XYZ file of C-alpha atoms in Angstrom:
252
model
C 2.653 41.699 -38.314
C -0.719 40.309 -37.246
C -2.616 37.999 -39.596
C -6.364 37.767 -40.145
C -8.775 35.805 -42.285
C -12.175 36.983 -43.522
C -14.822 34.797 -45.140
C -17.270 36.328 -47.602
C -14.728 39.069 -48.227
C -15.837 40.134 -51.708
C -19.177 41.714 -50.762
C -21.090 43.475 -48.051
C -20.083 43.198 -44.415
C -17.288 40.771 -45.294
C -15.766 43.261 -47.695
C -16.132 46.032 -45.142
C -14.445 43.926 -42.463
C -11.650 42.866 -44.815
C -10.895 46.500 -45.654
C -11.176 47.644 -42.027
C -8.728 44.963 -40.861
C -6.266 46.042 -43.539
C -6.557 49.630 -42.330
C -5.930 48.401 -38.780
C -2.603 46.921 -39.893
C -3.454 43.255 -40.336
C -2.201 41.092 -43.187
C -5.526 39.704 -44.377
C -6.429 36.504 -46.211
C -9.794 36.547 -47.976
C -12.019 33.532 -48.602
C -15.113 33.723 -50.793
C -17.127 31.275 -52.852
C -17.124 33.894 -55.646
C -13.333 34.202 -55.763
C -12.381 33.305 -59.330
C -8.821 32.328 -58.365
C -9.132 30.348 -55.135
C -12.792 29.960 -54.223
C -13.591 28.667 -50.742
C -17.052 27.312 -49.932
C -17.480 27.449 -46.156
C -20.176 24.769 -46.295
C -17.644 22.251 -47.647
C -15.117 20.510 -45.415
C -12.909 19.785 -48.413
C -13.012 23.364 -49.691
C -12.005 24.806 -46.301
C -9.190 22.266 -46.033
C -7.964 23.335 -49.471
C -8.039 26.991 -48.392
C -5.987 26.195 -45.309
C -3.515 24.205 -47.432
C -2.780 27.410 -49.355
C -1.690 29.293 -46.214
C 1.928 30.440 -46.239
C 4.176 28.038 -44.352
C 3.923 28.315 -40.546
C 1.194 30.983 -40.743
C -0.716 31.531 -37.525
C -3.838 33.689 -37.430
C -4.598 36.321 -34.810
C -8.115 37.185 -35.983
C -10.845 35.438 -37.972
C -13.988 37.214 -39.177
C -16.656 34.779 -40.362
C -18.903 36.869 -42.580
C -19.965 34.412 -45.306
C -23.710 33.906 -45.266
C -26.869 33.746 -47.345
C -30.382 35.055 -46.813
C -33.734 34.166 -48.294
C -37.309 34.674 -47.142
C -40.554 32.830 -47.769
C -43.796 32.162 -45.930
C -43.257 29.088 -43.765
C -45.561 26.816 -45.769
C -43.777 27.839 -48.974
C -40.276 27.331 -47.577
C -38.604 24.480 -49.430
C -36.342 21.766 -48.102
C -33.678 23.117 -50.468
C -33.936 26.584 -48.887
C -33.649 25.079 -45.411
C -30.618 22.979 -46.333
C -28.872 25.843 -48.159
C -29.333 28.266 -45.251
C -28.297 25.725 -42.633
C -25.352 24.556 -44.729
C -23.832 27.987 -45.252
C -24.942 29.950 -42.196
C -24.777 27.324 -39.454
C -22.534 24.499 -40.630
C -20.250 27.005 -42.373
C -19.425 28.614 -39.004
C -18.915 25.267 -37.265
C -16.761 24.043 -40.162
C -14.479 27.090 -40.281
C -14.008 27.414 -36.523
C -13.267 23.733 -36.062
C -10.705 23.651 -38.855
C -9.075 27.020 -38.104
C -8.547 26.637 -34.350
C -5.274 24.701 -34.836
C -3.985 27.580 -36.992
C -4.638 30.332 -34.415
C -2.126 32.075 -32.210
C -2.889 31.821 -28.470
C -5.039 34.762 -27.476
C -6.549 35.079 -30.962
C -10.188 35.814 -31.658
C -13.122 34.884 -33.862
C -15.918 37.333 -34.704
C -19.001 35.894 -36.379
C -21.827 37.582 -38.275
C -25.152 36.329 -36.929
C -28.288 38.475 -37.303
C -30.986 40.307 -35.410
C -33.014 37.309 -36.568
C -30.818 35.231 -34.226
C -32.333 37.102 -31.290
C -36.007 36.884 -32.203
C -37.788 34.709 -34.730
C -39.067 36.709 -37.687
C -42.079 35.997 -39.879
C -41.153 34.728 -43.362
C -37.682 33.800 -42.066
C -38.284 30.404 -40.461
C -35.246 28.807 -42.105
C -33.037 31.901 -41.961
C -33.874 32.636 -38.319
C -33.247 29.006 -37.406
C -29.838 29.076 -39.082
C -28.838 32.245 -37.244
C -30.172 31.042 -33.875
C -27.889 28.052 -34.444
C -24.936 30.417 -34.894
C -25.713 32.240 -31.646
C -26.042 28.970 -29.756
C -22.822 27.646 -31.236
C -20.867 30.734 -30.176
C -22.124 30.498 -26.594
C -21.533 26.745 -26.500
C -17.896 26.739 -27.653
C -16.700 29.926 -25.944
C -15.688 28.219 -22.704
C -13.876 25.394 -24.516
C -11.922 27.750 -26.756
C -11.016 30.035 -23.855
C -9.249 27.279 -21.941
C -5.443 27.611 -21.845
C -3.209 27.183 -23.689
C -5.421 28.334 -26.588
C -7.093 31.237 -24.746
C -9.171 31.990 -27.849
C -12.176 34.315 -27.849
C -15.317 33.996 -29.977
C -18.200 36.453 -30.255
C -21.142 37.029 -32.574
C -22.679 40.262 -33.811
C -26.352 40.556 -34.711
C -26.994 43.253 -37.316
C -30.431 44.476 -38.336
C -30.810 45.490 -41.983
C -27.530 46.477 -43.671
C -27.245 47.899 -47.188
C -25.429 45.104 -48.985
C -25.843 43.266 -52.307
C -27.316 40.291 -50.398
C -29.947 42.505 -48.786
C -30.725 44.065 -52.159
C -31.301 40.624 -53.684
C -33.586 39.566 -50.855
C -35.594 42.776 -51.096
C -35.967 42.379 -54.858
C -37.596 39.005 -54.143
C -39.715 40.614 -51.429
C -40.823 43.229 -53.956
C -41.990 40.430 -56.239
C -43.996 38.869 -53.422
C -45.377 41.977 -51.744
C -45.231 44.833 -54.227
C -43.144 46.823 -51.730
C -40.183 48.330 -53.598
C -36.602 47.827 -52.463
C -36.189 51.468 -51.470
C -39.546 51.474 -49.697
C -38.418 48.400 -47.724
C -35.239 50.217 -46.733
C -37.322 53.239 -45.738
C -39.676 51.105 -43.635
C -36.813 49.306 -41.952
C -34.959 52.580 -41.329
C -38.093 53.932 -39.668
C -37.856 51.073 -37.142
C -34.306 52.059 -36.149
C -34.053 54.498 -33.232
C -30.855 55.931 -34.736
C -32.857 56.620 -37.875
C -31.128 54.777 -40.701
C -30.288 51.369 -42.134
C -26.654 50.467 -41.478
C -23.882 50.621 -44.035
C -21.290 47.846 -44.081
C -18.752 50.055 -42.287
C -21.068 50.350 -39.268
C -20.706 46.617 -38.726
C -17.109 46.209 -39.924
C -15.646 48.712 -37.485
C -17.225 46.888 -34.562
C -16.011 43.533 -35.900
C -12.445 44.872 -35.855
C -12.927 46.111 -32.286
C -14.165 42.655 -31.220
C -11.121 41.036 -32.791
C -8.613 43.366 -31.139
C -7.210 44.043 -27.669
C -9.979 46.453 -26.704
C -12.259 43.396 -26.381
C -9.722 41.174 -24.644
C -12.184 40.304 -21.830
C -15.174 39.614 -24.093
C -16.043 36.102 -25.220
C -19.216 34.108 -25.764
C -21.163 37.326 -26.385
C -24.024 37.666 -28.863
C -24.219 41.395 -29.452
C -26.955 43.355 -31.250
C -25.676 46.000 -33.658
C -29.017 47.342 -34.779
C -29.103 51.066 -34.109
C -31.521 50.119 -31.312
C -33.960 48.274 -33.585
C -33.805 45.133 -31.426
C -35.667 47.120 -28.754
C -39.089 46.225 -30.128
C -37.784 44.637 -33.351
C -40.545 43.301 -35.557
C -43.285 45.919 -35.521
C -42.652 46.819 -39.149
C -43.680 43.311 -40.228
C -47.335 44.248 -39.801
C -47.061 46.198 -43.053
C -46.038 43.018 -44.867
C -48.839 40.991 -43.311
C -51.315 43.343 -44.944
C -50.158 42.092 -48.346
C -52.432 39.118 -49.061
C -50.093 37.657 -51.685
C -47.341 37.316 -49.054
C -49.366 35.546 -46.392
C -49.119 32.099 -47.975
């Protein structure tokens, strides 16, 4: 039996990855800050240590999917220090924290797959803090890949960079965007879908299935990769933002 761990497993892409790993035959441990029984906050060293302390005796992991993350948007001059610290703490430090503490609990040849973002490939207006946190994730993955690959660990680590995905987190962010711009949530999804060559905004399963592939033997020769999963939207990503710039109350 292979063992996996998924952070942010109660919602969105984390939930999709958790379920997809179960279907693939893994015994899966879920970590989430919203877990009412054994919450794990990836931005806390102590919380991650407590989660590891609850592992069954002698457990070794074969796959780790790091999906916990937060998203918020604001014009740069309205971005608060609290927003910056929250995004960096969860999105960037949370990845560093989990990888560093979980490496000793991995089987040789195991793999990490990390959720980054299309905003880790190109800076996006109104996402100065979010983009910075996700660029940090991409840089971290490239930086540690060679170290983790060295025998006897022979661990792989890769990041995926989704464009918009229909998740509760995206819904919350678009509700805030509606307040700032007057563009409704569904209209935002429509606009973003129009930017995708494949013609639609991703569902969580579109990302989860690829996460499972990255964690398994089919990707045994892939490490240190930062991979767009955008339906092709990264090929010219950003044009749709002109429609937001036309909204005076969102220009700061």
